[in-house]
Amino acid sequence: QEQLVESGGGSVESGGSLRLSCAVPGYPYDTYSMAWFRQAENKEREGVASIESDGSITYADSVKGRFTISEDSAKNIMFLQLNALTPEDTGMYYCGLAVSPLVDPLKADYMDYWGQGTQVTVSS
């Protein structure tokens, strides 16, 4: 099973920014959809942003206008720019890859592969 590799997490103060990266080793990247998820302590994993194989982008309402998903398909890397962070954004952030077309681009059940996660901590 291919392993996605996230990086870029860290600790910032409220209002700060971070840029997360997700490397996709060895995949024909253009034919897959990918997404970012996060999981806070004692909460379920929730979708944050997705970018599908046709270029369609979806954001969760809670991050619209603050987070930006992008990709460098030549390098097989996906990014998530996090701006105007609040303590409510704290959690482990995971990237996921879906082989099949997505019915719901922000639902974790549709992802086939996952990374190990990168922690984002926002202090008030």
mmCIF file of N, CA and C in Angstrom:
data_model
loop_
_atom_site.group_PDB
_atom_site.id
_atom_site.type_symbol
_atom_site.label_atom_id
_atom_site.label_comp_id
_atom_site.label_asym_id
_atom_site.label_seq_id
_atom_site.Cartn_x
_atom_site.Cartn_y
_atom_site.Cartn_z
ATOM 1 N N GLN A 1 0.841 -1.186 0.000
ATOM 2 C CA GLN A 1 0.000 0.000 0.000
ATOM 3 C C GLN A 1 0.875 1.234 0.000
ATOM 4 N N GLU A 2 0.608 2.127 -0.970
ATOM 5 C CA GLU A 2 1.394 3.333 -1.032
ATOM 6 C C GLU A 2 1.123 4.196 0.186
ATOM 7 N N GLN A 3 2.141 4.896 0.626
ATOM 8 C CA GLN A 3 2.019 5.749 1.798
ATOM 9 C C GLN A 3 2.205 7.197 1.379
ATOM 10 N N LEU A 4 1.233 8.018 1.693
ATOM 11 C CA LEU A 4 1.359 9.434 1.458
ATOM 12 C C LEU A 4 2.175 10.031 2.599
ATOM 13 N N VAL A 5 2.861 11.123 2.323
ATOM 14 C CA VAL A 5 3.752 11.712 3.324
ATOM 15 C C VAL A 5 3.402 13.179 3.519
ATOM 16 N N GLU A 6 2.858 13.493 4.696
ATOM 17 C CA GLU A 6 2.533 14.874 5.019
ATOM 18 C C GLU A 6 3.694 15.543 5.744
ATOM 19 N N SER A 7 3.744 16.860 5.621
ATOM 20 C CA SER A 7 4.713 17.659 6.374
ATOM 21 C C SER A 7 4.187 19.078 6.492
ATOM 22 N N GLY A 8 4.819 19.869 7.362
ATOM 23 C CA GLY A 8 4.494 21.281 7.457
ATOM 24 C C GLY A 8 3.692 21.691 8.662
ATOM 25 N N GLY A 9 3.282 20.739 9.494
ATOM 26 C CA GLY A 9 2.533 21.107 10.682
ATOM 27 C C GLY A 9 3.412 21.816 11.696
ATOM 28 N N GLY A 10 2.787 22.338 12.734
ATOM 29 C CA GLY A 10 3.533 23.020 13.773
ATOM 30 C C GLY A 10 2.614 23.726 14.738
ATOM 31 N N SER A 11 3.212 24.548 15.579
ATOM 32 C CA SER A 11 2.463 25.306 16.573
ATOM 33 C C SER A 11 2.533 26.786 16.224
ATOM 34 N N VAL A 12 1.375 27.427 16.178
ATOM 35 C CA VAL A 12 1.310 28.851 15.868
ATOM 36 C C VAL A 12 0.300 29.513 16.789
ATOM 37 N N GLU A 13 0.367 30.821 16.847
ATOM 38 C CA GLU A 13 -0.622 31.575 17.603
ATOM 39 C C GLU A 13 -1.839 31.859 16.732
ATOM 40 N N SER A 14 -2.918 32.156 17.391
ATOM 41 C CA SER A 14 -4.142 32.489 16.676
ATOM 42 C C SER A 14 -3.885 33.616 15.675
ATOM 43 N N GLY A 15 -4.377 33.444 14.456
ATOM 44 C CA GLY A 15 -4.147 34.408 13.391
ATOM 45 C C GLY A 15 -2.969 34.068 12.508
ATOM 46 N N GLY A 16 -2.204 33.077 12.909
ATOM 47 C CA GLY A 16 -1.021 32.678 12.167
ATOM 48 C C GLY A 16 -1.338 31.823 10.953
ATOM 49 N N SER A 17 -0.278 31.414 10.262
ATOM 50 C CA SER A 17 -0.408 30.640 9.034
ATOM 51 C C SER A 17 0.540 29.455 9.037
ATOM 52 N N LEU A 18 0.160 28.444 8.292
ATOM 53 C CA LEU A 18 1.001 27.283 8.051
ATOM 54 C C LEU A 18 0.748 26.801 6.628
ATOM 55 N N ARG A 19 1.711 26.067 6.097
ATOM 56 C CA ARG A 19 1.537 25.449 4.792
ATOM 57 C C ARG A 19 1.882 23.974 4.912
ATOM 58 N N LEU A 20 0.873 23.159 4.652
ATOM 59 C CA LEU A 20 1.052 21.717 4.714
ATOM 60 C C LEU A 20 1.335 21.166 3.320
ATOM 61 N N SER A 21 2.123 20.095 3.273
ATOM 62 C CA SER A 21 2.424 19.439 2.020
ATOM 63 C C SER A 21 2.105 17.958 2.127
ATOM 64 N N CYS A 22 1.738 17.371 1.004
ATOM 65 C CA CYS A 22 1.471 15.935 0.956
ATOM 66 C C CYS A 22 2.126 15.392 -0.306
ATOM 67 N N ALA A 23 3.129 14.555 -0.128
ATOM 68 C CA ALA A 23 3.826 13.955 -1.257
ATOM 69 C C ALA A 23 3.171 12.629 -1.610
ATOM 70 N N VAL A 24 3.034 12.388 -2.913
ATOM 71 C CA VAL A 24 2.390 11.180 -3.410
ATOM 72 C C VAL A 24 3.422 10.399 -4.209
ATOM 73 N N PRO A 25 4.115 9.466 -3.599
ATOM 74 C CA PRO A 25 5.197 8.774 -4.312
ATOM 75 C C PRO A 25 4.677 7.763 -5.309
ATOM 76 N N GLY A 26 5.082 7.900 -6.567
ATOM 77 C CA GLY A 26 4.892 6.817 -7.516
ATOM 78 C C GLY A 26 3.524 6.673 -8.142
ATOM 79 N N TYR A 27 2.597 7.588 -7.884
ATOM 80 C CA TYR A 27 1.270 7.430 -8.444
ATOM 81 C C TYR A 27 1.111 8.216 -9.756
ATOM 82 N N PRO A 28 0.232 7.699 -10.661
ATOM 83 C CA PRO A 28 -0.157 8.521 -11.820
ATOM 84 C C PRO A 28 -1.104 9.594 -11.325
ATOM 85 N N TYR A 29 -0.561 10.586 -10.714
ATOM 86 C CA TYR A 29 -1.283 11.546 -9.887
ATOM 87 C C TYR A 29 -2.500 12.141 -10.570
ATOM 88 N N ASP A 30 -2.438 12.400 -11.877
ATOM 89 C CA ASP A 30 -3.517 13.099 -12.548
ATOM 90 C C ASP A 30 -4.825 12.338 -12.531
ATOM 91 N N THR A 31 -4.791 11.051 -12.292
ATOM 92 C CA THR A 31 -6.003 10.254 -12.391
ATOM 93 C C THR A 31 -6.680 10.034 -11.051
ATOM 94 N N TYR A 32 -6.237 10.713 -10.019
ATOM 95 C CA TYR A 32 -6.788 10.501 -8.690
ATOM 96 C C TYR A 32 -7.267 11.803 -8.079
ATOM 97 N N SER A 33 -8.123 11.665 -7.116
ATOM 98 C CA SER A 33 -8.579 12.797 -6.326
ATOM 99 C C SER A 33 -7.906 12.740 -4.966
ATOM 100 N N MET A 34 -7.687 13.912 -4.408
ATOM 101 C CA MET A 34 -7.043 13.967 -3.104
ATOM 102 C C MET A 34 -7.731 14.985 -2.223
ATOM 103 N N ALA A 35 -7.524 14.809 -0.938
ATOM 104 C CA ALA A 35 -8.198 15.693 0.003
ATOM 105 C C ALA A 35 -7.406 15.793 1.299
ATOM 106 N N TRP A 36 -7.691 16.852 2.026
ATOM 107 C CA TRP A 36 -7.155 17.053 3.366
ATOM 108 C C TRP A 36 -8.274 16.842 4.379
ATOM 109 N N PHE A 37 -7.917 16.168 5.450
ATOM 110 C CA PHE A 37 -8.835 15.946 6.552
ATOM 111 C C PHE A 37 -8.146 16.366 7.841
ATOM 112 N N ARG A 38 -8.913 16.545 8.871
ATOM 113 C CA ARG A 38 -8.342 16.810 10.179
ATOM 114 C C ARG A 38 -9.153 16.103 11.247
ATOM 115 N N GLN A 39 -8.463 15.835 12.335
ATOM 116 C CA GLN A 39 -9.122 15.151 13.444
ATOM 117 C C GLN A 39 -8.649 15.764 14.741
ATOM 118 N N ALA A 40 -9.580 16.388 15.443
ATOM 119 C CA ALA A 40 -9.292 16.938 16.759
ATOM 120 C C ALA A 40 -9.471 15.845 17.795
ATOM 121 N N GLU A 41 -8.911 16.077 18.959
ATOM 122 C CA GLU A 41 -8.998 15.084 20.029
ATOM 123 C C GLU A 41 -10.446 14.792 20.353
ATOM 124 N N ASN A 42 -10.771 13.524 20.430
ATOM 125 C CA ASN A 42 -12.111 13.053 20.782
ATOM 126 C C ASN A 42 -13.188 13.449 19.759
ATOM 127 N N LYS A 43 -12.764 13.730 18.554
ATOM 128 C CA LYS A 43 -13.721 14.057 17.496
ATOM 129 C C LYS A 43 -13.460 13.178 16.275
ATOM 130 N N GLU A 44 -14.461 13.099 15.415
ATOM 131 C CA GLU A 44 -14.310 12.318 14.198
ATOM 132 C C GLU A 44 -13.466 13.067 13.174
ATOM 133 N N ARG A 45 -12.898 12.307 12.262
ATOM 134 C CA ARG A 45 -12.139 12.909 11.180
ATOM 135 C C ARG A 45 -13.088 13.653 10.250
ATOM 136 N N GLU A 46 -12.745 14.886 9.913
ATOM 137 C CA GLU A 46 -13.615 15.688 9.062
ATOM 138 C C GLU A 46 -12.862 16.177 7.837
ATOM 139 N N GLY A 47 -13.583 16.268 6.719
ATOM 140 C CA GLY A 47 -12.980 16.773 5.508
ATOM 141 C C GLY A 47 -12.778 18.279 5.574
ATOM 142 N N VAL A 48 -11.646 18.723 5.054
ATOM 143 C CA VAL A 48 -11.301 20.136 5.070
ATOM 144 C C VAL A 48 -11.346 20.719 3.663
ATOM 145 N N ALA A 49 -10.669 20.053 2.739
ATOM 146 C CA ALA A 49 -10.611 20.538 1.356
ATOM 147 C C ALA A 49 -10.239 19.382 0.445
ATOM 148 N N SER A 50 -10.751 19.424 -0.768
ATOM 149 C CA SER A 50 -10.432 18.372 -1.727
ATOM 150 C C SER A 50 -10.167 18.967 -3.096
ATOM 151 N N ILE A 51 -9.375 18.247 -3.861
ATOM 152 C CA ILE A 51 -9.135 18.615 -5.254
ATOM 153 C C ILE A 51 -9.240 17.332 -6.071
ATOM 154 N N GLU A 52 -10.209 17.326 -6.974
ATOM 155 C CA GLU A 52 -10.506 16.106 -7.703
ATOM 156 C C GLU A 52 -9.707 16.046 -9.002
ATOM 157 N N SER A 53 -9.756 14.890 -9.624
ATOM 158 C CA SER A 53 -8.940 14.663 -10.811
ATOM 159 C C SER A 53 -9.310 15.608 -11.957
ATOM 160 N N ASP A 54 -10.548 16.124 -11.945
ATOM 161 C CA ASP A 54 -10.942 17.065 -12.995
ATOM 162 C C ASP A 54 -10.644 18.507 -12.604
ATOM 163 N N GLY A 55 -10.010 18.698 -11.454
ATOM 164 C CA GLY A 55 -9.649 20.030 -10.995
ATOM 165 C C GLY A 55 -10.659 20.683 -10.089
ATOM 166 N N SER A 56 -11.806 20.044 -9.859
ATOM 167 C CA SER A 56 -12.826 20.607 -8.986
ATOM 168 C C SER A 56 -12.310 20.694 -7.555
ATOM 169 N N ILE A 57 -12.600 21.807 -6.900
ATOM 170 C CA ILE A 57 -12.152 22.038 -5.531
ATOM 171 C C ILE A 57 -13.353 22.245 -4.625
ATOM 172 N N THR A 58 -13.312 21.629 -3.462
ATOM 173 C CA THR A 58 -14.368 21.751 -2.470
ATOM 174 C C THR A 58 -13.740 22.074 -1.123
ATOM 175 N N TYR A 59 -14.356 23.008 -0.405
ATOM 176 C CA TYR A 59 -13.910 23.361 0.939
ATOM 177 C C TYR A 59 -15.034 23.134 1.940
ATOM 178 N N ALA A 60 -14.653 22.756 3.141
ATOM 179 C CA ALA A 60 -15.609 22.750 4.239
ATOM 180 C C ALA A 60 -15.971 24.195 4.570
ATOM 181 N N ASP A 61 -17.213 24.413 4.988
ATOM 182 C CA ASP A 61 -17.659 25.774 5.289
ATOM 183 C C ASP A 61 -16.772 26.446 6.339
ATOM 184 N N SER A 62 -16.272 25.661 7.271
ATOM 185 C CA SER A 62 -15.498 26.214 8.385
ATOM 186 C C SER A 62 -14.145 26.786 7.958
ATOM 187 N N VAL A 63 -13.680 26.449 6.745
ATOM 188 C CA VAL A 63 -12.359 26.917 6.328
ATOM 189 C C VAL A 63 -12.403 27.788 5.076
ATOM 190 N N LYS A 64 -13.580 27.961 4.505
ATOM 191 C CA LYS A 64 -13.696 28.773 3.292
ATOM 192 C C LYS A 64 -13.174 30.178 3.536
ATOM 193 N N GLY A 65 -12.360 30.657 2.601
ATOM 194 C CA GLY A 65 -11.790 31.991 2.715
ATOM 195 C C GLY A 65 -10.515 32.044 3.541
ATOM 196 N N ARG A 66 -10.184 30.953 4.216
ATOM 197 C CA ARG A 66 -8.974 30.925 5.047
ATOM 198 C C ARG A 66 -7.962 29.898 4.564
ATOM 199 N N PHE A 67 -8.438 28.757 4.082
ATOM 200 C CA PHE A 67 -7.560 27.685 3.619
ATOM 201 C C PHE A 67 -7.605 27.620 2.096
ATOM 202 N N THR A 68 -6.464 27.235 1.505
ATOM 203 C CA THR A 68 -6.390 27.081 0.064
ATOM 204 C C THR A 68 -5.676 25.779 -0.274
ATOM 205 N N ILE A 69 -6.345 24.952 -1.061
ATOM 206 C CA ILE A 69 -5.751 23.704 -1.506
ATOM 207 C C ILE A 69 -5.176 23.912 -2.905
ATOM 208 N N SER A 70 -4.032 23.296 -3.159
ATOM 209 C CA SER A 70 -3.411 23.412 -4.473
ATOM 210 C C SER A 70 -2.549 22.175 -4.715
ATOM 211 N N GLU A 71 -2.020 22.084 -5.919
ATOM 212 C CA GLU A 71 -1.202 20.923 -6.240
ATOM 213 C C GLU A 71 -0.107 21.300 -7.229
ATOM 214 N N ASP A 72 0.950 20.530 -7.178
ATOM 215 C CA ASP A 72 1.999 20.601 -8.190
ATOM 216 C C ASP A 72 2.060 19.201 -8.789
ATOM 217 N N SER A 73 1.264 19.005 -9.843
ATOM 218 C CA SER A 73 1.131 17.659 -10.386
ATOM 219 C C SER A 73 2.439 17.148 -10.975
ATOM 220 N N ALA A 74 3.302 18.048 -11.432
ATOM 221 C CA ALA A 74 4.583 17.618 -11.982
ATOM 222 C C ALA A 74 5.446 16.959 -10.910
ATOM 223 N N LYS A 75 5.301 17.435 -9.677
ATOM 224 C CA LYS A 75 6.103 16.908 -8.569
ATOM 225 C C LYS A 75 5.304 15.964 -7.683
ATOM 226 N N ASN A 76 4.034 15.727 -8.047
ATOM 227 C CA ASN A 76 3.185 14.843 -7.247
ATOM 228 C C ASN A 76 3.083 15.306 -5.799
ATOM 229 N N ILE A 77 2.805 16.584 -5.612
ATOM 230 C CA ILE A 77 2.660 17.136 -4.269
ATOM 231 C C ILE A 77 1.379 17.946 -4.185
ATOM 232 N N MET A 78 0.677 17.791 -3.084
ATOM 233 C CA MET A 78 -0.515 18.587 -2.805
ATOM 234 C C MET A 78 -0.218 19.478 -1.604
ATOM 235 N N PHE A 79 -0.794 20.672 -1.625
ATOM 236 C CA PHE A 79 -0.557 21.631 -0.548
ATOM 237 C C PHE A 79 -1.868 22.067 0.098
ATOM 238 N N LEU A 80 -1.761 22.529 1.325
ATOM 239 C CA LEU A 80 -2.873 23.193 1.983
ATOM 240 C C LEU A 80 -2.315 24.405 2.714
ATOM 241 N N GLN A 81 -2.684 25.593 2.254
ATOM 242 C CA GLN A 81 -2.293 26.836 2.908
ATOM 243 C C GLN A 81 -3.339 27.174 3.947
ATOM 244 N N LEU A 82 -2.910 27.320 5.186
ATOM 245 C CA LEU A 82 -3.805 27.617 6.293
ATOM 246 C C LEU A 82 -3.525 29.032 6.778
ATOM 247 N N ASN A 83 -4.499 29.907 6.634
ATOM 248 C CA ASN A 83 -4.362 31.289 7.093
ATOM 249 C C ASN A 83 -5.414 31.604 8.157
ATOM 250 N N ALA A 84 -5.173 32.661 8.892
ATOM 251 C CA ALA A 84 -6.115 33.127 9.914
ATOM 252 C C ALA A 84 -6.523 31.982 10.840
ATOM 253 N N LEU A 85 -5.549 31.252 11.301
ATOM 254 C CA LEU A 85 -5.821 30.073 12.122
ATOM 255 C C LEU A 85 -6.417 30.449 13.470
ATOM 256 N N THR A 86 -7.285 29.603 13.953
ATOM 257 C CA THR A 86 -7.901 29.759 15.273
ATOM 258 C C THR A 86 -7.663 28.475 16.064
ATOM 259 N N PRO A 87 -7.849 28.532 17.376
ATOM 260 C CA PRO A 87 -7.674 27.307 18.172
ATOM 261 C C PRO A 87 -8.575 26.161 17.710
ATOM 262 N N GLU A 88 -9.705 26.499 17.100
ATOM 263 C CA GLU A 88 -10.612 25.459 16.602
ATOM 264 C C GLU A 88 -10.025 24.693 15.420
ATOM 265 N N ASP A 89 -8.972 25.187 14.835
ATOM 266 C CA ASP A 89 -8.304 24.485 13.738
ATOM 267 C C ASP A 89 -7.283 23.465 14.234
ATOM 268 N N THR A 90 -7.077 23.409 15.520
ATOM 269 C CA THR A 90 -6.114 22.466 16.083
ATOM 270 C C THR A 90 -6.523 21.031 15.821
ATOM 271 N N GLY A 91 -5.549 20.208 15.437
ATOM 272 C CA GLY A 91 -5.827 18.802 15.205
ATOM 273 C C GLY A 91 -4.739 18.161 14.377
ATOM 274 N N MET A 92 -4.895 16.866 14.152
ATOM 275 C CA MET A 92 -3.992 16.154 13.258
ATOM 276 C C MET A 92 -4.563 16.261 11.854
ATOM 277 N N TYR A 93 -3.721 16.696 10.947
ATOM 278 C CA TYR A 93 -4.150 16.868 9.567
ATOM 279 C C TYR A 93 -3.609 15.720 8.724
ATOM 280 N N TYR A 94 -4.501 15.106 7.951
ATOM 281 C CA TYR A 94 -4.160 13.968 7.113
ATOM 282 C C TYR A 94 -4.478 14.269 5.659
ATOM 283 N N CYS A 95 -3.671 13.737 4.767
ATOM 284 C CA CYS A 95 -4.053 13.780 3.362
ATOM 285 C C CYS A 95 -4.509 12.385 2.947
ATOM 286 N N GLY A 96 -5.477 12.362 2.052
ATOM 287 C CA GLY A 96 -6.026 11.125 1.552
ATOM 288 C C GLY A 96 -6.065 11.128 0.036
ATOM 289 N N LEU A 97 -6.020 9.945 -0.530
ATOM 290 C CA LEU A 97 -6.071 9.778 -1.982
ATOM 291 C C LEU A 97 -7.175 8.792 -2.328
ATOM 292 N N ALA A 98 -7.974 9.158 -3.304
ATOM 293 C CA ALA A 98 -9.081 8.307 -3.743
ATOM 294 C C ALA A 98 -8.850 7.846 -5.168
ATOM 295 N N VAL A 99 -8.983 6.547 -5.370
ATOM 296 C CA VAL A 99 -8.787 5.967 -6.698
ATOM 297 C C VAL A 99 -10.023 6.168 -7.572
ATOM 298 N N SER A 100 -11.190 6.045 -6.999
ATOM 299 C CA SER A 100 -12.439 6.142 -7.746
ATOM 300 C C SER A 100 -13.001 7.557 -7.678
ATOM 301 N N PRO A 101 -13.862 7.909 -8.611
ATOM 302 C CA PRO A 101 -14.514 9.229 -8.539
ATOM 303 C C PRO A 101 -15.245 9.410 -7.220
ATOM 304 N N LEU A 102 -15.214 10.630 -6.700
ATOM 305 C CA LEU A 102 -15.775 10.892 -5.379
ATOM 306 C C LEU A 102 -17.247 11.268 -5.453
ATOM 307 N N VAL A 103 -18.058 10.584 -4.658
ATOM 308 C CA VAL A 103 -19.458 10.965 -4.513
ATOM 309 C C VAL A 103 -19.549 12.158 -3.565
ATOM 310 N N ASP A 104 -18.773 12.079 -2.477
ATOM 311 C CA ASP A 104 -18.694 13.170 -1.512
ATOM 312 C C ASP A 104 -17.214 13.468 -1.311
ATOM 313 N N PRO A 105 -16.720 14.579 -1.842
ATOM 314 C CA PRO A 105 -15.279 14.829 -1.835
ATOM 315 C C PRO A 105 -14.684 15.085 -0.455
ATOM 316 N N LEU A 106 -15.507 15.269 0.559
ATOM 317 C CA LEU A 106 -14.998 15.535 1.905
ATOM 318 C C LEU A 106 -15.343 14.421 2.886
ATOM 319 N N LYS A 107 -15.639 13.247 2.344
ATOM 320 C CA LYS A 107 -15.954 12.128 3.218
ATOM 321 C C LYS A 107 -14.791 11.158 3.289
ATOM 322 N N ALA A 108 -14.351 10.885 4.502
ATOM 323 C CA ALA A 108 -13.161 10.062 4.696
ATOM 324 C C ALA A 108 -13.334 8.645 4.152
ATOM 325 N N ASP A 109 -14.560 8.147 4.163
ATOM 326 C CA ASP A 109 -14.812 6.768 3.736
ATOM 327 C C ASP A 109 -14.396 6.511 2.291
ATOM 328 N N TYR A 110 -14.336 7.557 1.466
ATOM 329 C CA TYR A 110 -14.036 7.381 0.050
ATOM 330 C C TYR A 110 -12.540 7.372 -0.249
ATOM 331 N N MET A 111 -11.723 7.666 0.755
ATOM 332 C CA MET A 111 -10.280 7.671 0.531
ATOM 333 C C MET A 111 -9.731 6.251 0.598
ATOM 334 N N ASP A 112 -8.820 5.952 -0.307
ATOM 335 C CA ASP A 112 -8.213 4.631 -0.356
ATOM 336 C C ASP A 112 -6.852 4.576 0.323
ATOM 337 N N TYR A 113 -6.163 5.689 0.364
ATOM 338 C CA TYR A 113 -4.826 5.736 0.957
ATOM 339 C C TYR A 113 -4.715 6.976 1.833
ATOM 340 N N TRP A 114 -3.890 6.850 2.867
ATOM 341 C CA TRP A 114 -3.724 7.920 3.839
ATOM 342 C C TRP A 114 -2.260 8.140 4.158
ATOM 343 N N GLY A 115 -1.976 9.349 4.607
ATOM 344 C CA GLY A 115 -0.676 9.624 5.180
ATOM 345 C C GLY A 115 -0.703 9.404 6.680
ATOM 346 N N GLN A 116 0.416 9.658 7.320
ATOM 347 C CA GLN A 116 0.552 9.417 8.758
ATOM 348 C C GLN A 116 0.061 10.593 9.592
ATOM 349 N N GLY A 117 -0.166 11.723 8.953
ATOM 350 C CA GLY A 117 -0.689 12.890 9.662
ATOM 351 C C GLY A 117 0.401 13.851 10.088
ATOM 352 N N THR A 118 0.023 15.121 10.187
ATOM 353 C CA THR A 118 0.924 16.152 10.701
ATOM 354 C C THR A 118 0.116 17.036 11.650
ATOM 355 N N GLN A 119 0.673 17.312 12.819
ATOM 356 C CA GLN A 119 -0.060 18.012 13.867
ATOM 357 C C GLN A 119 -0.035 19.517 13.654
ATOM 358 N N VAL A 120 -1.210 20.115 13.793
ATOM 359 C CA VAL A 120 -1.358 21.568 13.785
ATOM 360 C C VAL A 120 -1.931 21.979 15.134
ATOM 361 N N THR A 121 -1.237 22.866 15.825
ATOM 362 C CA THR A 121 -1.684 23.346 17.126
ATOM 363 C C THR A 121 -1.730 24.864 17.096
ATOM 364 N N VAL A 122 -2.901 25.422 17.402
ATOM 365 C CA VAL A 122 -3.087 26.861 17.386
ATOM 366 C C VAL A 122 -3.440 27.315 18.800
ATOM 367 N N SER A 123 -2.635 28.204 19.327
ATOM 368 C CA SER A 123 -2.866 28.713 20.681
ATOM 369 C C SER A 123 -3.549 30.077 20.617
ATOM 370 N N SER A 124 -4.323 30.353 21.644
ATOM 371 C CA SER A 124 -5.060 31.625 21.669
ATOM 372 C C SER A 124 -4.222 32.755 22.235
#
